[in-house]
XYZ file of C-alpha atoms in Angstrom:
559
model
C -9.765 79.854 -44.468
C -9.760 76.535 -46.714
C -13.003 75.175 -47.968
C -11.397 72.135 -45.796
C -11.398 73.624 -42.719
C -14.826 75.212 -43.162
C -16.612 71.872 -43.611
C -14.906 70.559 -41.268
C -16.611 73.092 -38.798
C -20.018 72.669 -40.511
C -19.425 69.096 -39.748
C -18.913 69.470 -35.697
C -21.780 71.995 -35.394
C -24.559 69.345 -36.959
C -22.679 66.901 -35.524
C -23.860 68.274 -32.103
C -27.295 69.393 -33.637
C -27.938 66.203 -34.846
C -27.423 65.120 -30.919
C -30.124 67.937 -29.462
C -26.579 69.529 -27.857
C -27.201 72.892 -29.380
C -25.317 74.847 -26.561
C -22.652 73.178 -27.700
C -23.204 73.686 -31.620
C -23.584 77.637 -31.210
C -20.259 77.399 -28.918
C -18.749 75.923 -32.124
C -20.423 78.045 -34.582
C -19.545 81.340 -32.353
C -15.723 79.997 -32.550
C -15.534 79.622 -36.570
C -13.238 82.032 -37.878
C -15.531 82.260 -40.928
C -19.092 80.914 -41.981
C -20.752 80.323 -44.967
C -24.430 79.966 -45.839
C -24.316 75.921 -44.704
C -23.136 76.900 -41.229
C -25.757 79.204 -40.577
C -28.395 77.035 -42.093
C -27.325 74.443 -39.780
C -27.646 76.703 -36.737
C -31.149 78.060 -37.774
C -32.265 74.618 -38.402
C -31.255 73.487 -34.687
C -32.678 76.614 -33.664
C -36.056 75.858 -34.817
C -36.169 71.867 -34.084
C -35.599 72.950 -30.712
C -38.724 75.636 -30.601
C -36.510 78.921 -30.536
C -37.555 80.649 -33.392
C -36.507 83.877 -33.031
C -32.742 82.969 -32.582
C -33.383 80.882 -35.728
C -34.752 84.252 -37.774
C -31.997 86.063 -35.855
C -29.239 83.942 -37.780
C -31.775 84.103 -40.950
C -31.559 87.693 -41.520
C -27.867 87.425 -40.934
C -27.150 85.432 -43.697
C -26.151 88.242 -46.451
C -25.860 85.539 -49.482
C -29.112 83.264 -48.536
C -29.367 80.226 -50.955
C -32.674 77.843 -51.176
C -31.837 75.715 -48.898
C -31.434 78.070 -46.407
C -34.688 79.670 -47.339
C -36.315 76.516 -46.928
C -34.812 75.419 -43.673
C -36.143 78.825 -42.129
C -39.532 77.921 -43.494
C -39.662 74.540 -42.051
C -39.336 76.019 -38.687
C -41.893 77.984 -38.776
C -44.475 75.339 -40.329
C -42.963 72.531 -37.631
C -43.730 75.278 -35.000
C -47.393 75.559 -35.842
C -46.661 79.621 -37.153
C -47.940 78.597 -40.633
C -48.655 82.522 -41.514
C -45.052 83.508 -40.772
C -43.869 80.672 -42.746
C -46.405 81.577 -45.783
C -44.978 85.175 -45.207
C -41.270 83.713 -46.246
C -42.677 81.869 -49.088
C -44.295 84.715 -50.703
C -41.243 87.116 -50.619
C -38.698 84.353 -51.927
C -36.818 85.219 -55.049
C -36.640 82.014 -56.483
C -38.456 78.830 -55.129
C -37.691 75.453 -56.083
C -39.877 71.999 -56.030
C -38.979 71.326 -51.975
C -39.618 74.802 -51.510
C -43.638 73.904 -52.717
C -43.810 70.933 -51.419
C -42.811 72.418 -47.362
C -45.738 74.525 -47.713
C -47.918 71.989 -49.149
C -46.663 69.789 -46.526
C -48.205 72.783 -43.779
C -51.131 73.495 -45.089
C -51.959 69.951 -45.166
C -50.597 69.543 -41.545
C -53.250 71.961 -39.944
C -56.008 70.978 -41.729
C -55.767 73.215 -44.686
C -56.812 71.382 -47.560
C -58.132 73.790 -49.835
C -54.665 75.820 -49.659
C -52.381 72.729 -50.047
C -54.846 72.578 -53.278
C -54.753 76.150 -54.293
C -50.382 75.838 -54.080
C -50.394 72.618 -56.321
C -51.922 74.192 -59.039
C -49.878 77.131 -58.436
C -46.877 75.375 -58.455
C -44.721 76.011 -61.830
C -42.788 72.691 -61.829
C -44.719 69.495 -60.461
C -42.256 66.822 -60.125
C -42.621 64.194 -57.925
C -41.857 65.280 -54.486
C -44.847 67.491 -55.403
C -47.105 64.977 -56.241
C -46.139 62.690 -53.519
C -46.339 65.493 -50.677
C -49.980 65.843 -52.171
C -51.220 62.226 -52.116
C -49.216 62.343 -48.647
C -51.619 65.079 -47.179
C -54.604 63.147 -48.549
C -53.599 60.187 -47.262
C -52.978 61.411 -43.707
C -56.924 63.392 -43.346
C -58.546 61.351 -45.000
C -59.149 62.332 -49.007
C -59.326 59.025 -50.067
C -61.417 59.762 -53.688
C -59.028 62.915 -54.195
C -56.120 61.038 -53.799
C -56.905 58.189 -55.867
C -58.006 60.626 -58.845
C -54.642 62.518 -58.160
C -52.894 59.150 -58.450
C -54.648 58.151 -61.023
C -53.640 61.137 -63.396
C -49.787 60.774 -62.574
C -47.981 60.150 -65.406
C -44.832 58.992 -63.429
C -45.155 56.870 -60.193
C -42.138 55.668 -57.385
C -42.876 53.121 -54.502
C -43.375 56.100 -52.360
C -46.471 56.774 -55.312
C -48.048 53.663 -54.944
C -46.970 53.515 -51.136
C -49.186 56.672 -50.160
C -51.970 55.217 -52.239
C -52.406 52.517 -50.556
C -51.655 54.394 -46.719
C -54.396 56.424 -48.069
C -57.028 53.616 -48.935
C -56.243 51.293 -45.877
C -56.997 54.516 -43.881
C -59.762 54.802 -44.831
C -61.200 51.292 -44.227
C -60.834 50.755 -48.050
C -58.578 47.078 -47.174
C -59.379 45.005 -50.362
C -59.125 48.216 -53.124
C -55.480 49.035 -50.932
C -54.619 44.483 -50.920
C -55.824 44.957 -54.829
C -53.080 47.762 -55.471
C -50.478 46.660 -53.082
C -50.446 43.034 -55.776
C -50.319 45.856 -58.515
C -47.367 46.909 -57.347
C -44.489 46.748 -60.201
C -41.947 47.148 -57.059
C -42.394 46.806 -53.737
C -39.744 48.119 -50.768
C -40.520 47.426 -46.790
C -42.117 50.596 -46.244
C -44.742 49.766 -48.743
C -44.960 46.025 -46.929
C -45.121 47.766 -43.680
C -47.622 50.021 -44.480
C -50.489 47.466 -45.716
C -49.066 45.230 -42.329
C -49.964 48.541 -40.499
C -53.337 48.609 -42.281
C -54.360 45.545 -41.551
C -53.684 46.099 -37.635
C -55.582 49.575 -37.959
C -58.360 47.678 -39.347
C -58.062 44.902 -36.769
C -57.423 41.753 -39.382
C -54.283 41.163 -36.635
C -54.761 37.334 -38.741
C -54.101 39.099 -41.819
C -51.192 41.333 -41.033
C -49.435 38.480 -39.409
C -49.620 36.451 -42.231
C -48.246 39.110 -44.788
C -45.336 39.656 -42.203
C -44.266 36.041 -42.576
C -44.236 36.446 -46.362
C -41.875 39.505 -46.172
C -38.698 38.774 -47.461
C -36.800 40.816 -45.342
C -38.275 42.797 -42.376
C -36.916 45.502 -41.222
C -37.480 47.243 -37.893
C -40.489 48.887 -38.029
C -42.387 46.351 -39.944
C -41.103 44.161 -36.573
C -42.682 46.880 -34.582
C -45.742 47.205 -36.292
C -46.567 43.470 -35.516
C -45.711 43.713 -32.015
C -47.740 46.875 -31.331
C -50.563 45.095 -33.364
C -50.063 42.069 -30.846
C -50.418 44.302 -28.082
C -53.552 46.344 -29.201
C -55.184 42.768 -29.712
C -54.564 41.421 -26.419
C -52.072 38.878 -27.432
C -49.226 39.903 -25.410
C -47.756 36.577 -25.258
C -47.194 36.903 -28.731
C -45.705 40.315 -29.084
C -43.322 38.440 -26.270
C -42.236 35.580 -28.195
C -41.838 38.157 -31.665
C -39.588 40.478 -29.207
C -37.067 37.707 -28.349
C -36.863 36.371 -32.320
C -36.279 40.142 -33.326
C -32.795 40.659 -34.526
C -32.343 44.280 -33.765
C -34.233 46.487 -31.763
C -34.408 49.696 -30.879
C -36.007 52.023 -28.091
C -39.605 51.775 -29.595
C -39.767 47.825 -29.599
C -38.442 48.359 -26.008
C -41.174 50.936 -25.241
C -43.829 48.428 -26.955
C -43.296 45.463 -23.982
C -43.122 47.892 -21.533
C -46.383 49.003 -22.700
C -47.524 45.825 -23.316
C -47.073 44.554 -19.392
C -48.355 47.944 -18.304
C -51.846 47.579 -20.065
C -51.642 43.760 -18.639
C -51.790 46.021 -15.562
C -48.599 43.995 -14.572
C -46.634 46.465 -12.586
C -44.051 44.189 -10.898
C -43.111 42.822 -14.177
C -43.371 46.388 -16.289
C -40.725 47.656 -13.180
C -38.873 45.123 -14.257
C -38.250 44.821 -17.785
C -38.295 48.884 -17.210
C -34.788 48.338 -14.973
C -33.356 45.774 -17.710
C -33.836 48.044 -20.778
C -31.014 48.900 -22.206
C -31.565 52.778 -22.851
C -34.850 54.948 -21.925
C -36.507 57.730 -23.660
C -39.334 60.368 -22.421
C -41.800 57.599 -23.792
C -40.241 55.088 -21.675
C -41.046 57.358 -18.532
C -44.470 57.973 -19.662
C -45.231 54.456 -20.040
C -43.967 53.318 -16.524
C -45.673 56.601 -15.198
C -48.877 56.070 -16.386
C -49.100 52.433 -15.279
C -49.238 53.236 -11.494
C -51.798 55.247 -9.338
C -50.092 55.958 -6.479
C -47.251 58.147 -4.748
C -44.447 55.353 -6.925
C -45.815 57.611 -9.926
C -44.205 60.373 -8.453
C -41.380 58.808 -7.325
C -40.523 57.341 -10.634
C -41.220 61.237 -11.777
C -38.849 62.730 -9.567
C -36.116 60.168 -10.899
C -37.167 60.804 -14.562
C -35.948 64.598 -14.044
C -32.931 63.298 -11.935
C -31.992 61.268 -15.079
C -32.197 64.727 -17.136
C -35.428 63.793 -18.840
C -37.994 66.677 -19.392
C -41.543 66.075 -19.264
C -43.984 66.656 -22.052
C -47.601 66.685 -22.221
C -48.006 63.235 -21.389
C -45.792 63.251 -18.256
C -47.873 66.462 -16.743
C -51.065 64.878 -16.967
C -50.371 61.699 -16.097
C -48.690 62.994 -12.831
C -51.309 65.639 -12.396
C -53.802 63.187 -12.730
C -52.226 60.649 -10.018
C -52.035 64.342 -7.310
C -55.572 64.917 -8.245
C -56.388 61.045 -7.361
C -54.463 61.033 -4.177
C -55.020 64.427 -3.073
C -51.776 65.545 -3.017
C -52.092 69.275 -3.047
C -48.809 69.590 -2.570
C -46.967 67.100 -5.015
C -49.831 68.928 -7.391
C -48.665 72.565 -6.721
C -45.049 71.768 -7.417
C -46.076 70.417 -11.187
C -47.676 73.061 -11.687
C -44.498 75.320 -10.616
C -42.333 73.643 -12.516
C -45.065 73.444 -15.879
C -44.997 76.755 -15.858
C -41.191 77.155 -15.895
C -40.937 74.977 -18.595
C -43.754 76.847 -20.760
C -46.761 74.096 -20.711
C -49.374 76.733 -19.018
C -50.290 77.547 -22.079
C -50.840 73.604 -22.994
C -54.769 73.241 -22.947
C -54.366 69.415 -22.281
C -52.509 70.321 -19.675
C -54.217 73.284 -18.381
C -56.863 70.639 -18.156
C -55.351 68.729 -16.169
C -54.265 71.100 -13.588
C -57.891 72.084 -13.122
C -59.104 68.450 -12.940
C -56.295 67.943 -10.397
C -57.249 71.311 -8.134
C -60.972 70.373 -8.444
C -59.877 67.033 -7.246
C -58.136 68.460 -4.328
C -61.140 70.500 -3.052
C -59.540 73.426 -4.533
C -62.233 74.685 -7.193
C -61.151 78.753 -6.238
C -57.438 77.726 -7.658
C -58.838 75.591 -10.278
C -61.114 78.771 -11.520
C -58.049 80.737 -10.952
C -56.333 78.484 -13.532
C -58.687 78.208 -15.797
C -58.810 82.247 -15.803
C -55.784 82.530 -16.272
C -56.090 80.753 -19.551
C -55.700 82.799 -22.459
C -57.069 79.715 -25.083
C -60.099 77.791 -24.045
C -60.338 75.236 -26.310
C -63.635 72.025 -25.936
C -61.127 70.476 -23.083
C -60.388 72.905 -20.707
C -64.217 73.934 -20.823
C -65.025 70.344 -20.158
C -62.518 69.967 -16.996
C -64.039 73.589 -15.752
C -67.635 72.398 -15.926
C -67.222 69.086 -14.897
C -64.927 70.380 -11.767
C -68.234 72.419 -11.137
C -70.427 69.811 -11.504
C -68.713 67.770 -8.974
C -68.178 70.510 -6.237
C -72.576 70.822 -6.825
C -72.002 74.182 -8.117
C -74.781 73.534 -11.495
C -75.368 77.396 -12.146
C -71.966 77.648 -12.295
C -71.523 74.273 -14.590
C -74.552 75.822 -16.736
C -73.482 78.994 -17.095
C -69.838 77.945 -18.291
C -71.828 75.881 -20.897
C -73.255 79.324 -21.898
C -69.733 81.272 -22.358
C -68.556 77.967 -23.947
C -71.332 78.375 -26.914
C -71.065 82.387 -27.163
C -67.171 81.312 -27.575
C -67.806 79.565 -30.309
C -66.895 76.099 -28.844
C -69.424 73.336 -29.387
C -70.026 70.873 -27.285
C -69.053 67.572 -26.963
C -70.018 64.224 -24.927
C -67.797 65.139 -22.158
C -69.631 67.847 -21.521
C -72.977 67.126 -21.481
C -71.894 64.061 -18.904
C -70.377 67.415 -16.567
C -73.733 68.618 -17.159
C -75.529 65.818 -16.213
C -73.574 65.059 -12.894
C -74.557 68.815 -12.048
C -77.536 67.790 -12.745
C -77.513 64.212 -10.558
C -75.967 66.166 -7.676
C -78.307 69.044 -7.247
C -81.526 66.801 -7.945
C -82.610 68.447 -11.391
C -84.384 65.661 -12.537
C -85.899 68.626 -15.484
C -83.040 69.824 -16.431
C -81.380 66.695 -16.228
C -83.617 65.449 -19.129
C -83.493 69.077 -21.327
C -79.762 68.356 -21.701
C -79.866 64.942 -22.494
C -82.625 65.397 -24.832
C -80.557 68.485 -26.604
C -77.750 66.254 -26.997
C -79.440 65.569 -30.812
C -79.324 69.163 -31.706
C -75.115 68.831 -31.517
C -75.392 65.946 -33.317
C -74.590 63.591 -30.534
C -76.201 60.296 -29.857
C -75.798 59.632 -26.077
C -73.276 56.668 -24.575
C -73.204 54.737 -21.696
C -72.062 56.789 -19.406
C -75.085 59.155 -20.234
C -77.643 57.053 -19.261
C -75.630 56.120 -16.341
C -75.596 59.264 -15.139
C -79.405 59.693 -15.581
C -79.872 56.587 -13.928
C -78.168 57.847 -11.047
C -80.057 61.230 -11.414
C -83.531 59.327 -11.664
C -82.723 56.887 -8.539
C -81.601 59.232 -6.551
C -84.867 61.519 -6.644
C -87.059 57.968 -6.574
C -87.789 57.382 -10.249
C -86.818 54.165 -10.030
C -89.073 53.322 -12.794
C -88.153 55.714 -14.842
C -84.809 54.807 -14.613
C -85.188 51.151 -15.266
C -87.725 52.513 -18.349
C -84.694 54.709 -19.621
C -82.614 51.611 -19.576
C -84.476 49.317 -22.025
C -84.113 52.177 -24.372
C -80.186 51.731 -24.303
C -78.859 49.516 -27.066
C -75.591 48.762 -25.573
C -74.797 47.593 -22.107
C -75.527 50.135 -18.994
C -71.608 50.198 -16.855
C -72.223 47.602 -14.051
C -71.867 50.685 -11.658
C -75.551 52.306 -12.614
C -76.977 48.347 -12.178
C -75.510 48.851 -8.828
C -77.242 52.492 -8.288
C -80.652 50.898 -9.485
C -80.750 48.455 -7.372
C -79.527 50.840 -4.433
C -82.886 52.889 -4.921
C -84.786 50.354 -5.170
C -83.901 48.630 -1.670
C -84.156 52.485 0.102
C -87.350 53.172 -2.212
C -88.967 49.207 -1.141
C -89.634 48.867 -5.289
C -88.651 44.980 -4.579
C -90.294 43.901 -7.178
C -88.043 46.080 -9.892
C -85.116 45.253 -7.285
C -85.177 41.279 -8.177
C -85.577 41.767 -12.189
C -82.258 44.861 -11.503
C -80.721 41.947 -9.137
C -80.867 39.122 -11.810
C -79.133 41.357 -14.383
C -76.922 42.546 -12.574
C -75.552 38.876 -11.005
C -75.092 37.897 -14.739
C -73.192 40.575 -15.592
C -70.777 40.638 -12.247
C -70.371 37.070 -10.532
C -67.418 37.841 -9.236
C -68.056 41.713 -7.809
C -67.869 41.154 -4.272
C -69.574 44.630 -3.628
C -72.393 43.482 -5.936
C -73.291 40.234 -3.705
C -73.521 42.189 -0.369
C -75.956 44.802 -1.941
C -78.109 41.904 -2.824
C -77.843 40.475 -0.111
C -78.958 43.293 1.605
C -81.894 43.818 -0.526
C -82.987 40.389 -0.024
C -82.808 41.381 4.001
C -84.411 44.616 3.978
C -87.433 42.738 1.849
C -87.355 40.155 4.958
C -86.360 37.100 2.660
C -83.565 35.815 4.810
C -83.304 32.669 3.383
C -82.299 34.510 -0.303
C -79.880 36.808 1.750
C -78.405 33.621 3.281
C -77.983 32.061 -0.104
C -76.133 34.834 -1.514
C -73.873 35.161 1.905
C -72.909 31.349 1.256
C -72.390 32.450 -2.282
C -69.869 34.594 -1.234
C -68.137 31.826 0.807
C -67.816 29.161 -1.524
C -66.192 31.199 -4.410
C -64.088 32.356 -2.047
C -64.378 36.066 -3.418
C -62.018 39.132 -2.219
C -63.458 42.106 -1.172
C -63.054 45.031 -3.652
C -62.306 48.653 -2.950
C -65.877 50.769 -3.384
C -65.374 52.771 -6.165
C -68.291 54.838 -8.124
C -67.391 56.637 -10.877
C -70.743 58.877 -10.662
C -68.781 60.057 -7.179
């Protein structure tokens, strides 16, 4: 066979690889009359983008003449995978190794959180060129090592954009805007990516007035730098903005589609988001997400259905969004047909959504199926411990919620905000004002300073048993706002526990925080009546009248 014809079949099969058609690649590949190292590397490397690992060492171990590259591509897969020690088990036994080979593993290490191996290979590493350097200042950048990478970049002898490019990622990251502006003008050359990425530090860093005003000086703008701006428009609540940007932009592509979709979806604009959703051009699994996520009810699950229809296949996101929406309806049904289908498609073993799937049982008055789940669970990571004790908490099964906290610490999982609130809503719904106050007092011994929606829930927890001066006392103590929905719990208790006097200084705060809550004017007006002042109860009625004010749906997130 002519060195022709075989590249010409190398060519086909990453032709299709390159399109995620890798049925059709190994069709090809199984029909060469003869392969060489480059076709099998090819296969492999499809292989492992696609998760199938052990077809891709299969072909690996097939390859009699193995050069570098193919070395490397195996790997890759395994670091890409998350199977770091299989891939480090490769490296090791490699007879020769070259610069990309060093830098892949760097690249892991640095990936999962590694940082003292990525180290310990650097220095290791016979020939530090560039790439290696790079990949370094690249792993600092992304976690965080903002004094390691500037010393590393600061002993480089030789420097590209990408150089000075991860420097200043790596500053801006870290809050460090002026020492990352101060480089960026140091810059000999400057390309888009290193323009984008001090735009895209601005926007992390929310100077949205700054980033827009270095995106008018670029020169030329290309499309992410475009996106950047828009997303930054977005996350800054100027989605009028991001609009007009969207129309000016010369190209775009499925991301700055995804970004006005977004953008209409957090405007809580459904009609329009259905929309623009129907006019876009092409769709991706992020598309689907995005429209997903933006309703709660059943039209979730229709658009679902039709997202699988189209041949999409749901990830992470998809699950819990739609699990979420079953648990919220109380579809048991809808919910038990995700849950078939995630486990067909591998995602049982996803702790996010494993999660999920317990929230959504829980939700559905199921808590023996969402114990069975949980279980079943071979990996109990912080969040599926949370969804398990909260689910508990809710169905007013504390022991159960404390003793989970228990088996969560002998684990060797540590606890988090989330759970301590599941703790305190066991607590709220069983009446424990004591143990209600032991947890939220050991929240300092984990390091956590309590939120909102802890002293919400102890509000709740103190009103309901009668402490309504407790609970008021606990509130003074909170330096940010209390949610509206704990004003609305204090005020509750005080009208059933006749404190009126704490009922008109809980009534005041709460009418300047929610004018317009519709819910909030009828419980003081029914304070004001069950005190006997009818003429306050009138005023508020009229109140009610004259704004003209809708009534809203009941909705307590203490449950």
């Amino acid at each position: 066979m002519s060195h022709n014809n075989v590249v010409t079949w190398n060519c086909m099969v990453s032709g299709y690889i390159r399109n995620g058609m890798i049925g059709e690649a190994r069709q090809v590949f199984n029909t060469m009359p003869w392969r060489n190292v480059v076709s099998y590397t090819a296969m492999l490397t499809g292989y492992a983008k696609m998760g199938n690992l052990d077809e891709a060492r299969k072909l690996f171990d097939e390859v009699g003449d193995k050069n570098v590259v193919c070395w490397n591509s195996m790997i890759s897969g395994y670091l890409s995978n998350g199977r770091i020690e299989e891939g480090r088990a490769l490296f090791d036994v490699m007879p020769a190794k070259n610069s990309v080979s060093w830098a892949t593993m760097i690249e892991g290490y640095f990936k999962y959180g590694d940082v003292n191996e990525a180290r310990r290979l650097f220095v290791e590493a016979p020939e530090k060129n560039l790439l290696v350097y790079n990949t370094m200042l690249a792993g600092y950048a992304e976690l965080g090592y903002v004094e390691d990478s500037s010393e590393l970049f600061r002993t480089m002898v030789e420097k590209d954009v990408a150089s000075w490019t991860n420097m200043i990622r790596s500053l801006m990251r870290a809050g460090e805007v002026e020492r990352g502006r101060q480089l960026f003008d140091e810059m000999p050359q400057k390309d888009v990516v290193a323009w984008t990425a001090m735009i895209q530090g601005y926007l992390d860093a929310n100077q949205i007035d700054e980033a827009e005003k270095l995106f008018n000086e670029m020169a030329y703008c290309d499309i992410v730098a475009w996106n950047s701006i828009i997303g930054g428009y977005i996350r800054s609540n100027r989605f009028q903005d991001a609009l007009d940007l969207f129309v000016k932009m010369p190209r775009k592509d499925i991301v700055s589609w995804n970004l006005i979709l977004e953008g209409y979806v957090k405007q809580g604009d459904m009609v329009s988001a259905h929309k623009f959703f129907m006019e876009m051009p092409k769709r991706d699994k992020t598309t689907w997400n995005i429209i997903i996520s933006g309703y709660e009810s059943k039209e979730a699950l229709i658009l679902y259905v039709q997202m699988l229809q189209e041949g999409f296949k749901p990830d992470q996101g998809t699950f819990t969004v739609v699990l979420s929406i079953c648990g919220a309806l109380a579809l048991e049904i809808w919910g038990r047909l995700v849950h078939t289908y995630l486990i067909k498609t591998g995602f049982e073993i996803d702790t996010m959504v494993v999660s999920a799937l317990i929230s959504m049982y829980s939700r559905c008055g199921l808590i023996e199926d969402a114990t069975s789940v949980f279980d079943r669970t071979k990996v109990h990571d912080t969040v599926v411990w949370n969804a398990m004790i909260v689910s508990q908490a809710y169905h007013g099964s504390a022991a159960e919620a404390f003793s989970l906290l228990s088996l969560m610490i002998k684990a060797g999982c540590e606890p988090d905000s989330v759970t301590f609130v599941g703790l305190l809503i066991a607590c709220a719904h069983s009446g424990l004002v004591g143990q209600g106050w032991k947890y939220f007092n050991s929240m300092q011994k984990w390091k956590l300073i309590p939120k909102p929606e802890h002293y919400a829930v102890m509000v709740d927890l103190l009103s309901r048993s009668g402490l309504v001066v407790e609970a008021y006392e606990l509130v003074k103590q909170l330096p940010l706002n209390l949610p509206v929905y704990a004003w609305e719990t204090l005020l509750s208790s005080c009208r059933v526990h006749e404190n009126f006097e704490l009922a008109d200084i809980v009534a005041k705060k709460l009418s300047s925080l929610e004018r317009q809550n519709v819910g909030m004017h009828v419980l003081l007006s029914n304070t004001y009546a069950a005190r006997g002042m009818w003429k306050n109860a009138a005023h508020v009625r009229e109140l009610l009248e004259d704004q003209k004010l809708k009534k809203e749906l009941a909705c307590s997130w203490i449950g």
